[in-house]
mmCIF file of C-alpha atoms and ligand atoms in Angstrom:
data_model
loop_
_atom_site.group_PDB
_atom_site.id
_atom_site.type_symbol
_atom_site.label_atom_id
_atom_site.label_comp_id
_atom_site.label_asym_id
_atom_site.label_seq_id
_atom_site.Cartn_x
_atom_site.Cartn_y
_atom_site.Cartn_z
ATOM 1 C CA UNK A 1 -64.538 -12.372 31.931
ATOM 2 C CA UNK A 2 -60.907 -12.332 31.218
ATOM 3 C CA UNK A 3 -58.937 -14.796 32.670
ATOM 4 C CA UNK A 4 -56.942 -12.242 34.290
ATOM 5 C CA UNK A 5 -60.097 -11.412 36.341
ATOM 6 C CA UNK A 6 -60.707 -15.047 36.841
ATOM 7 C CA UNK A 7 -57.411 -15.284 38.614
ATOM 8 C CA UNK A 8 -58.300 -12.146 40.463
ATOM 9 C CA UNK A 9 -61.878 -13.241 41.668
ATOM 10 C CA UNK A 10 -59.675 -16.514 43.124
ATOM 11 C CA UNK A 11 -58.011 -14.866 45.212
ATOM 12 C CA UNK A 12 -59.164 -13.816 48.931
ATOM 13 C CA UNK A 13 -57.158 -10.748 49.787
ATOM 14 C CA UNK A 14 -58.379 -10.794 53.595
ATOM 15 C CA UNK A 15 -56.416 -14.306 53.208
ATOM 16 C CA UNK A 16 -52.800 -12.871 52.621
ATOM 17 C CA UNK A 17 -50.309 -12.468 54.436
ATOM 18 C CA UNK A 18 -49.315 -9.036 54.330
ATOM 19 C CA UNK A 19 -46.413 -9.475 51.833
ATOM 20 C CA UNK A 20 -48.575 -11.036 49.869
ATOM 21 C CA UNK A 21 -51.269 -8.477 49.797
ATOM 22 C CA UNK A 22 -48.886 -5.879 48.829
ATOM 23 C CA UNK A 23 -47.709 -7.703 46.064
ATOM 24 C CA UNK A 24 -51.138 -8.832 44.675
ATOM 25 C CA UNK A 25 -51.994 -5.102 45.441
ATOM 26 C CA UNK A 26 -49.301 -4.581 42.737
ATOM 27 C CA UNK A 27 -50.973 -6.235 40.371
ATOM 28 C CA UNK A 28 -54.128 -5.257 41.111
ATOM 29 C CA UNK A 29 -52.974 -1.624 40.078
ATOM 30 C CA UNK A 30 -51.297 -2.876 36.882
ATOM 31 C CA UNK A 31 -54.747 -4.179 35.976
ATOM 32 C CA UNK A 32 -56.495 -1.571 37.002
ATOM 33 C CA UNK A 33 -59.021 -2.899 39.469
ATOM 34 C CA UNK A 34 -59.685 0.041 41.903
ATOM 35 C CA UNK A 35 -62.732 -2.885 43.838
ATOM 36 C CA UNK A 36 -59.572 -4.521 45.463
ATOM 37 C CA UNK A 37 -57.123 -1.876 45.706
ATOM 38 C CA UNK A 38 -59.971 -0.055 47.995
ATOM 39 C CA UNK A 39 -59.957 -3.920 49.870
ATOM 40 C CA UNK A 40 -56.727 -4.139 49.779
ATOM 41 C CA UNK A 41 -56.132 -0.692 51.337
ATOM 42 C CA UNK A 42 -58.665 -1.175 53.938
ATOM 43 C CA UNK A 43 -57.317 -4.780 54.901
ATOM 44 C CA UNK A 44 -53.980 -3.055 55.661
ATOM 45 C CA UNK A 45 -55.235 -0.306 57.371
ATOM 46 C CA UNK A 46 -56.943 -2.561 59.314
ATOM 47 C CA UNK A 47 -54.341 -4.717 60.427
ATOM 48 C CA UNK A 48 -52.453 -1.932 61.763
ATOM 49 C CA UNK A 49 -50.687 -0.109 58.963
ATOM 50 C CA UNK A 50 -49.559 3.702 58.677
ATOM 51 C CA UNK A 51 -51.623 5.387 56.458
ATOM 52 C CA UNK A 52 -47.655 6.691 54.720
ATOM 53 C CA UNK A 53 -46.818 2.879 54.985
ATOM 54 C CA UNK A 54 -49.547 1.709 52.601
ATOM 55 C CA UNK A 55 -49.458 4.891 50.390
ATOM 56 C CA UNK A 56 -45.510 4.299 49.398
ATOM 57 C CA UNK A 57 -45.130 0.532 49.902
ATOM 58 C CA UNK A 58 -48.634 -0.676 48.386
ATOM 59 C CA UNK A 59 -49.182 2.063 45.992
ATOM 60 C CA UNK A 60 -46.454 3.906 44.722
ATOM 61 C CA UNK A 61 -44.438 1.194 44.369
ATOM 62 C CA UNK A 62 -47.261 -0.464 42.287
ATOM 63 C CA UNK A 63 -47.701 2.899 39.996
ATOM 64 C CA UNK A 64 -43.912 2.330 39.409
ATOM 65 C CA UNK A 65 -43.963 -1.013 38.378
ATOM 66 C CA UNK A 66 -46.724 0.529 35.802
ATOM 67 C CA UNK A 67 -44.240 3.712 34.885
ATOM 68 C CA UNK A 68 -41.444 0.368 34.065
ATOM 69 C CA UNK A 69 -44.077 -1.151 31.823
ATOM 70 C CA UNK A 70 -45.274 2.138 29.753
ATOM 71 C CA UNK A 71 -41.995 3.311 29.246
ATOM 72 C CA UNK A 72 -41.080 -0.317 27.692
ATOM 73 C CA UNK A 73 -43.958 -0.251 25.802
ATOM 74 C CA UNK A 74 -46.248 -2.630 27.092
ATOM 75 C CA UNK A 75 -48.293 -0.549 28.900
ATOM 76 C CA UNK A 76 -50.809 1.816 26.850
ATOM 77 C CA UNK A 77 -52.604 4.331 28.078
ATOM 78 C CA UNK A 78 -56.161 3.374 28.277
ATOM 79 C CA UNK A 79 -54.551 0.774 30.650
ATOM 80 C CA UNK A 80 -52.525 3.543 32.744
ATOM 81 C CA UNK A 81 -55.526 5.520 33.056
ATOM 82 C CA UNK A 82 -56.858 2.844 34.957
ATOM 83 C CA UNK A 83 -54.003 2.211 37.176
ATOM 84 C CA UNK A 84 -54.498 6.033 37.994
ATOM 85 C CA UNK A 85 -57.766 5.470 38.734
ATOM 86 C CA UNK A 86 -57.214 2.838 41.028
ATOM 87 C CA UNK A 87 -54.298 4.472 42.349
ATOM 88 C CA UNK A 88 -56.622 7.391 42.957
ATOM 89 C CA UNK A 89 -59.408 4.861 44.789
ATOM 90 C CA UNK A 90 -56.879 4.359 46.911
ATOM 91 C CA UNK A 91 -55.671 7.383 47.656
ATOM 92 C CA UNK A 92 -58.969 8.661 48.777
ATOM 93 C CA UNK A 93 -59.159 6.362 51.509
ATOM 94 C CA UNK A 94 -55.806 7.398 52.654
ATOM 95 C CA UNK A 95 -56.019 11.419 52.139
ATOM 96 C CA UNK A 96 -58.216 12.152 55.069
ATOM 97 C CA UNK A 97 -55.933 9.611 57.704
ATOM 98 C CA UNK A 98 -52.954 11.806 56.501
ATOM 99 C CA UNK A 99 -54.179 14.643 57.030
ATOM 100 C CA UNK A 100 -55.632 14.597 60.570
ATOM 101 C CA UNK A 101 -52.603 14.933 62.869
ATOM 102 C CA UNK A 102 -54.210 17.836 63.952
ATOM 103 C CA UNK A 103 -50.825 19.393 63.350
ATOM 104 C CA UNK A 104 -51.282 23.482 63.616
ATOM 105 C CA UNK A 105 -51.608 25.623 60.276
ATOM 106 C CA UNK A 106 -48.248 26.784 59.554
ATOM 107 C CA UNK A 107 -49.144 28.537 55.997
ATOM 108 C CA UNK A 108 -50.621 28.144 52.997
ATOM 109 C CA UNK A 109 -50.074 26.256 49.507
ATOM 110 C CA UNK A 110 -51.275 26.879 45.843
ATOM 111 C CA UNK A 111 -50.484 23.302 43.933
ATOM 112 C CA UNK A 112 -50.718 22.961 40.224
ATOM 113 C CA UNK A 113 -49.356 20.912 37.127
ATOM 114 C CA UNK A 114 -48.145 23.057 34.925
ATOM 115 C CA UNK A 115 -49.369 24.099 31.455
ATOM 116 C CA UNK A 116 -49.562 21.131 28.372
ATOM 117 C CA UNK A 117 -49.488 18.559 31.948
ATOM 118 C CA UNK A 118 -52.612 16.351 33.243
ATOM 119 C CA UNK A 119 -50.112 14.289 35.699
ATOM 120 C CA UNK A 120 -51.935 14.700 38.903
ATOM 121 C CA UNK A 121 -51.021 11.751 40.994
ATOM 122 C CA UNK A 122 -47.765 13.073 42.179
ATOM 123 C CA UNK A 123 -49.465 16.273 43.391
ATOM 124 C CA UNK A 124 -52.216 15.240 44.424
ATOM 125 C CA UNK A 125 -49.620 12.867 46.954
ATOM 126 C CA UNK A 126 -47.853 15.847 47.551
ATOM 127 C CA UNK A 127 -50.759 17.789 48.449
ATOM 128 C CA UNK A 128 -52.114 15.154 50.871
ATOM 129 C CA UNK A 129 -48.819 15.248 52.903
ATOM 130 C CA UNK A 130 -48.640 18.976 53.287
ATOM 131 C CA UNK A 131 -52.059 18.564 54.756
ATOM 132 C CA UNK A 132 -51.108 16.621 56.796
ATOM 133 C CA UNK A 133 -48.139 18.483 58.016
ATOM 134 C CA UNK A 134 -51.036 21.317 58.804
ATOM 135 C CA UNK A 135 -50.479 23.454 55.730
ATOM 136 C CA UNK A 136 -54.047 24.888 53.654
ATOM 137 C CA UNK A 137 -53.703 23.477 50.511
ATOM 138 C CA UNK A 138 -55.535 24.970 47.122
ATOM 139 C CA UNK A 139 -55.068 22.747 44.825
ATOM 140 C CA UNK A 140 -56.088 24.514 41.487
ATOM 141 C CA UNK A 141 -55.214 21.284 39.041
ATOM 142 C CA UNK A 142 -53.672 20.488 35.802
ATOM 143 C CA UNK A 143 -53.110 22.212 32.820
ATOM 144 C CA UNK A 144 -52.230 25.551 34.665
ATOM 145 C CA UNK A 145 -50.895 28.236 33.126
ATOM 146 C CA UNK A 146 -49.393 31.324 34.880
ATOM 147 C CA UNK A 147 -52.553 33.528 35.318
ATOM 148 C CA UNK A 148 -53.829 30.628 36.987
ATOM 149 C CA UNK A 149 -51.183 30.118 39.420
ATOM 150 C CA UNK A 150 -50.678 34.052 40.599
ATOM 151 C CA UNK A 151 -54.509 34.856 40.609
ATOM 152 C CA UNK A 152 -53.989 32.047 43.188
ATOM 153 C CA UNK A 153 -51.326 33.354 44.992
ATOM 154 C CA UNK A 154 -53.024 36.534 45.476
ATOM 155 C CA UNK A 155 -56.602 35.352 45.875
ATOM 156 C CA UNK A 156 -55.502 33.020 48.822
ATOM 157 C CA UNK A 157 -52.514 35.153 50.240
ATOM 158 C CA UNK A 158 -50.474 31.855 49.519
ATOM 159 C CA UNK A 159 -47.451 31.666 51.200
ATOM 160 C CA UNK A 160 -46.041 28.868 48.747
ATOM 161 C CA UNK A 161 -46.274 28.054 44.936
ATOM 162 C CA UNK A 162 -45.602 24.414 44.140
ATOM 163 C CA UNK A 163 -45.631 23.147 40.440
ATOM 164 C CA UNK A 164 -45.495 19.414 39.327
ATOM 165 C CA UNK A 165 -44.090 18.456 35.961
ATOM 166 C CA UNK A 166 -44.153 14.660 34.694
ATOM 167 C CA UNK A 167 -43.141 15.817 30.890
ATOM 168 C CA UNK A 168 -39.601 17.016 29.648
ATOM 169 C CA UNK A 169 -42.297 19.064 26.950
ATOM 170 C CA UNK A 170 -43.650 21.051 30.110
ATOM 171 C CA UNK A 171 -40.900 21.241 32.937
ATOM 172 C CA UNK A 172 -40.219 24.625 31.422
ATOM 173 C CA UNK A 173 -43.241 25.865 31.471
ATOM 174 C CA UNK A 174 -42.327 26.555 35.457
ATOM 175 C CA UNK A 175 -39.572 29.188 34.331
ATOM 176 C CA UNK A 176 -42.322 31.054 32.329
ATOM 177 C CA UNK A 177 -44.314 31.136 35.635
ATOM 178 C CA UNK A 178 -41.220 32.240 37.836
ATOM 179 C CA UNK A 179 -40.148 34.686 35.130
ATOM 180 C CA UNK A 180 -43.602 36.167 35.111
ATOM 181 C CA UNK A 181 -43.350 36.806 38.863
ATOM 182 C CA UNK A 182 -40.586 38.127 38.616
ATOM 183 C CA UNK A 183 -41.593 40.662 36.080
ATOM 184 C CA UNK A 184 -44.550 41.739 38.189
ATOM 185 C CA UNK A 185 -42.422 42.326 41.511
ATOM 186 C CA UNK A 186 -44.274 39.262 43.242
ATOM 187 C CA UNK A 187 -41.341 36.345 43.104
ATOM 188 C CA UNK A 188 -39.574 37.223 46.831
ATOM 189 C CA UNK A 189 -43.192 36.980 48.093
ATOM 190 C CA UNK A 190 -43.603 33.285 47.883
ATOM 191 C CA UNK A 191 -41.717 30.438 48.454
ATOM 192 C CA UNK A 192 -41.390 28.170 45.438
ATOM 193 C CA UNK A 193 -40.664 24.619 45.326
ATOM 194 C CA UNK A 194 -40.738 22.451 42.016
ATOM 195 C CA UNK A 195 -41.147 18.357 41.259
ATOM 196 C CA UNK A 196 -42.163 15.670 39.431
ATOM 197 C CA UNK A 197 -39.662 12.620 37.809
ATOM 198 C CA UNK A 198 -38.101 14.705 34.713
ATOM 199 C CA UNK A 199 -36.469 17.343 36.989
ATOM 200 C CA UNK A 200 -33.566 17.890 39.031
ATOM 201 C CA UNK A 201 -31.625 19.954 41.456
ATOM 202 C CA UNK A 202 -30.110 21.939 38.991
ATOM 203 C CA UNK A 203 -32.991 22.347 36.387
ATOM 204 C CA UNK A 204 -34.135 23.687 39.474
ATOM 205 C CA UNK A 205 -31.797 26.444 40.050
ATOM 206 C CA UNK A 206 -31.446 26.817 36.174
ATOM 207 C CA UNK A 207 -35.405 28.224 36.532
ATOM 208 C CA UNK A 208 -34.886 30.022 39.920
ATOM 209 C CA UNK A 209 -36.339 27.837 41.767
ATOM 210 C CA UNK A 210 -35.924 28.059 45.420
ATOM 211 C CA UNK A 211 -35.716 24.175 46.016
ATOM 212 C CA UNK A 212 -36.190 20.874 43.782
ATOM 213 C CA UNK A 213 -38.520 18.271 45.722
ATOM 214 C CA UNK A 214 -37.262 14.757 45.084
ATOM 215 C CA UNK A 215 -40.312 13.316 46.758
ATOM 216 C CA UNK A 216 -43.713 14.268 48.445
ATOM 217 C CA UNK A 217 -41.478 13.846 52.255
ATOM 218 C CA UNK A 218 -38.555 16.232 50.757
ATOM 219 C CA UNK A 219 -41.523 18.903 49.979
ATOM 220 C CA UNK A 220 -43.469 19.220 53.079
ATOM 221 C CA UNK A 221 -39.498 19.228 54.797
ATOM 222 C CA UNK A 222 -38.827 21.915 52.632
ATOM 223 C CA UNK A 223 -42.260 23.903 52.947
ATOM 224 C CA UNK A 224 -41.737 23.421 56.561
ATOM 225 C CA UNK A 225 -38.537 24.721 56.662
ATOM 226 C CA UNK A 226 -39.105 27.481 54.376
ATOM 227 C CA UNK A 227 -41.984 29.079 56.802
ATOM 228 C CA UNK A 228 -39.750 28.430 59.587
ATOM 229 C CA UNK A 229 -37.688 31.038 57.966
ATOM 230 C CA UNK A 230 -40.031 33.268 56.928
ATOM 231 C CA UNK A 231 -41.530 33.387 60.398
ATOM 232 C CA UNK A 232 -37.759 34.329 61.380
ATOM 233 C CA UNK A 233 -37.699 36.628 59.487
ATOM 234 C CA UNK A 234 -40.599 38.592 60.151
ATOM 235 C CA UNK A 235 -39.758 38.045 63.883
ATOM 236 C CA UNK A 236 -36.805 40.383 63.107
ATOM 237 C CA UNK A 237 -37.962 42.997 60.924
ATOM 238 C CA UNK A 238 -40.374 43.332 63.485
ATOM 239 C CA UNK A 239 -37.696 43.479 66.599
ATOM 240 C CA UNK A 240 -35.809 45.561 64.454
ATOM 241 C CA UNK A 241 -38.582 48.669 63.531
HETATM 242 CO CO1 LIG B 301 -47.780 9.660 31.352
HETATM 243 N N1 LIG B 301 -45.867 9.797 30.984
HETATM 244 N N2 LIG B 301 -48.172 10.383 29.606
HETATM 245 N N3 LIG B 301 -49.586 9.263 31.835
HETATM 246 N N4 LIG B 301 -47.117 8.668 32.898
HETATM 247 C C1 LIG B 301 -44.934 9.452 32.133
HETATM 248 C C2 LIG B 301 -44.608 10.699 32.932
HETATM 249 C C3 LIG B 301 -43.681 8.875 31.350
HETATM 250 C C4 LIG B 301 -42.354 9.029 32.102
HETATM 251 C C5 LIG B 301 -43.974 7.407 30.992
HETATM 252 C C6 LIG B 301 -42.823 6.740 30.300
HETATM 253 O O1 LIG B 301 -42.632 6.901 29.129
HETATM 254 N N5 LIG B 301 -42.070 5.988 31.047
HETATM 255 C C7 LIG B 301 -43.751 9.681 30.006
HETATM 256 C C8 LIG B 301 -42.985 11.002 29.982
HETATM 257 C C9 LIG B 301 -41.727 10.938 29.155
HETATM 258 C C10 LIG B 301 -41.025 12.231 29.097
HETATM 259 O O2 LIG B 301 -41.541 13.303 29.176
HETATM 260 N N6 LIG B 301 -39.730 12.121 28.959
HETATM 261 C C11 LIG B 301 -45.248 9.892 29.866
HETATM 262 C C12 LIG B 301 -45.892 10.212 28.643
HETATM 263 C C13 LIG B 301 -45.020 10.216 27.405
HETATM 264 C C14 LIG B 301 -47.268 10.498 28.565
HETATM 265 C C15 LIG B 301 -48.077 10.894 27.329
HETATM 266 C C16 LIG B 301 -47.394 11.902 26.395
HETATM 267 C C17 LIG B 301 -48.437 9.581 26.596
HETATM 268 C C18 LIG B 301 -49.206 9.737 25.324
HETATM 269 O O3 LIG B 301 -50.239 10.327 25.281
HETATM 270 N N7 LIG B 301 -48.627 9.170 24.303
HETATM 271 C C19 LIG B 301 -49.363 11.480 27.950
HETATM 272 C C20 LIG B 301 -49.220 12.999 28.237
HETATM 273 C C21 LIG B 301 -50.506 13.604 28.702
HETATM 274 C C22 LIG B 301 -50.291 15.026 29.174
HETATM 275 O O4 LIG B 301 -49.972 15.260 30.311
HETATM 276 N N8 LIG B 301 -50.451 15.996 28.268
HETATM 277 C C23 LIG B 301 -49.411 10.714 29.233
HETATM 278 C C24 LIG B 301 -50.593 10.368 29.873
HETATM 279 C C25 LIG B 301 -50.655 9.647 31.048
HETATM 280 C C26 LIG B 301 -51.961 9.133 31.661
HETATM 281 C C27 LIG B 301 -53.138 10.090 31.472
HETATM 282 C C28 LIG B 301 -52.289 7.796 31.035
HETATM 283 C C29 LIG B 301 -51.538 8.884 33.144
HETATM 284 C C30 LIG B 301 -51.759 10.104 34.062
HETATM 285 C C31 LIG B 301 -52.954 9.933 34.950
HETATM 286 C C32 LIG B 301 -52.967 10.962 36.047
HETATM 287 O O5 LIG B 301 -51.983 11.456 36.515
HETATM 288 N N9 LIG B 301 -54.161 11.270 36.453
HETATM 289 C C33 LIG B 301 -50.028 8.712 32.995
HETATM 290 C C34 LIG B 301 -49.205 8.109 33.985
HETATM 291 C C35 LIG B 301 -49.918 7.509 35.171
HETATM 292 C C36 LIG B 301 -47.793 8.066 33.867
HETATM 293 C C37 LIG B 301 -46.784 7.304 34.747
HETATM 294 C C38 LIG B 301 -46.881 5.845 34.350
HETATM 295 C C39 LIG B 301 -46.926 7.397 36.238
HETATM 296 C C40 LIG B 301 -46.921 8.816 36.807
HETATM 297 C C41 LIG B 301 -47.328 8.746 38.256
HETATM 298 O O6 LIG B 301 -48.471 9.005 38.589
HETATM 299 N N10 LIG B 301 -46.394 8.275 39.103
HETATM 300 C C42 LIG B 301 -45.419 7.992 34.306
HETATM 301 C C43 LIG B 301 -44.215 7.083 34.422
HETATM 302 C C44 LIG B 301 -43.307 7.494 35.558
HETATM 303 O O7 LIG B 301 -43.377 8.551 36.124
HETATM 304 N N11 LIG B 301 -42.398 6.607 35.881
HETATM 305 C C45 LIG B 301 -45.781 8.609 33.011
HETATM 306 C C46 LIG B 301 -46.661 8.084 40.525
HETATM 307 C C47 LIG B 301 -46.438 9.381 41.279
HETATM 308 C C48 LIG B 301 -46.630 9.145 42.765
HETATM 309 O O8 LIG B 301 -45.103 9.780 41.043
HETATM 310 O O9 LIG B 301 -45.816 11.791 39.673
HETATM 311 O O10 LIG B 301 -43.357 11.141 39.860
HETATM 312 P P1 LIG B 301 -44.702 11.237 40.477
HETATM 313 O O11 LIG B 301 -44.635 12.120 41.788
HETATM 314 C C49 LIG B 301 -43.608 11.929 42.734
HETATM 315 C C50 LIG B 301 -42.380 12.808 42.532
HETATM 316 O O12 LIG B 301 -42.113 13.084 41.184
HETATM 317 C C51 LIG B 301 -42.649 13.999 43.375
HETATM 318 O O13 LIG B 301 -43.406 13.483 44.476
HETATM 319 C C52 LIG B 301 -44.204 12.383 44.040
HETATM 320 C C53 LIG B 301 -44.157 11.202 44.998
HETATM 321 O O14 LIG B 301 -43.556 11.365 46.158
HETATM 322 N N12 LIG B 301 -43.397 15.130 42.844
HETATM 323 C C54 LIG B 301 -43.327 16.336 43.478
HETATM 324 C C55 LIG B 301 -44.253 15.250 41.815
HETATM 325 N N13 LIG B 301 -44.733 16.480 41.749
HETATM 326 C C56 LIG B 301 -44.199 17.184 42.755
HETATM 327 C C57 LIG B 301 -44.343 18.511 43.146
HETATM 328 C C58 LIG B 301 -43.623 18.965 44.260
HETATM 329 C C59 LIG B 301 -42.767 18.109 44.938
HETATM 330 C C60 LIG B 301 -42.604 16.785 44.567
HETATM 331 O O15 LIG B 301 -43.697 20.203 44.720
HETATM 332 C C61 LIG B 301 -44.647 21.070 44.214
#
């Protein structure tokens, strides 16, 4: 046993204060152990948390204190790929809290990393939230490359395509996708709404986008605001024929 795990096993996490949960819940992600960031979840939860509350303040804060560490390199990826894991325990507790609000379906959402990509974290958050604000997400994964996304689009009548890029090698890859539906007449029939921590606003228009997603709130605000519109607009073609 390492002594990092001997330090671990001292500590009672139902014993915490909250502040200190969430911090030893920080470094329970940076060493990967997915056991006490399901505890650690659950303790919150139990005392009375938000579901969102423990998601951003417990967990992603924790994977960025990882990001910090890999970029610096003192982080490697074997031990990443464990803080995603646990990350991902986590998140599975949390997923089906945030996404019974029993909000109404408003539309549906095809969600993919894009080509050369296996980031998932960051959509899988942004899926769970769009759930949660009642849309049908299809989640069709990483590594997607443009068939993939349109047979998608079509398969599920999708009202929204939403691609994830963590690598400044991929981002572009979502220009290749837009391009392609453009060439094949289908771009003005879905909304399409890009993220992930390399981009920006104005790669975003660069590709013709129709809106860069800083975070997983900013895209189900913008999904929501783009059906809004699109209802609108069907409203009056349909007053108007
Ligand atoms: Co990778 N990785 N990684 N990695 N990784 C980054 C992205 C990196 C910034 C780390 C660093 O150097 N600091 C760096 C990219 C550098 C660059 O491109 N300039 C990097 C690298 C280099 C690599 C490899 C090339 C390393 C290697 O092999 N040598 C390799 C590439 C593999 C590949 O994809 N082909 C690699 C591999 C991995 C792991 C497999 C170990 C693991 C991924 C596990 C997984 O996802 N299942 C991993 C991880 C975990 C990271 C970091 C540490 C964390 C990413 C994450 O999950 N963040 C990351 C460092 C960082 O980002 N600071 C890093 C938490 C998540 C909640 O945030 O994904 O940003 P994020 O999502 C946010 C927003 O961006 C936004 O909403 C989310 C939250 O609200 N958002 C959207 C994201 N997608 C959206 C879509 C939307 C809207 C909003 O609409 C559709």
């Amino acid at each position: 046993m390492s002594e990092q795990d001997q330090v671990s096993d001292d500590v009672v996490l139902s014993e915490l204060s909250d502040d200190d949960l969430v911090i030893q819940m920080h470094d329970d992600l940076y060493d990967g152990l997915a056991d006490e960031i399901v505890e650690g979840t659950n303790i919150l939860l139990g005392r009375g948390w938000a579901p969102y509350d423990v998601l951003t303040k417990a967990l992603v804060e924790g994977m960025r204190i990882v990001g910090v560490d890999f970029r610096d390199g003192i982080l490697f990826v074997p031990e990443v790929l464990l803080a995603a894991n646990s990350m991902k325990a986590g998140m599975a507790i949390l997923r089906p809290l945030l996404a019974e609000t029993g909000a109404p379906r408003v539309g549906t959402v095809i969600l993919g990393t894009v080509k050369g990509d296996i980031h998932d974290i960051g959509k899988n958050l942004v899926g769970m939230m769009l759930e949660g604000a009642g849309f049908d997400v299809v989640d069709i994964g990483v590594n997607t490359d443009v068939d993939t996304y349109i047979a998608a689009l079509e398969e599920h009548n999708a009202d929204i395509l939403g691609m994830s890029a963590l690598l400044t090698t991929t981002m572009g890859y979502m220009k290749v996708v837009i391009d392609t539906l453009e060439e094949r007449g289908l771009r003005s029939e879905y909304g399409v709404i890009v993220g992930g921590a390399p981009l920006n606003e104005n790669f975003a228009d660069e590709i013709g986008a129709d809106a860069y997603c800083r975070d997983a709130t900013v895209a189900v605000e913008t999904a929501v605001d783009f059906m809004k519109t699109r209802q609108g607009s069907a409203a009056a073609q349909m007053a108007g024929s």
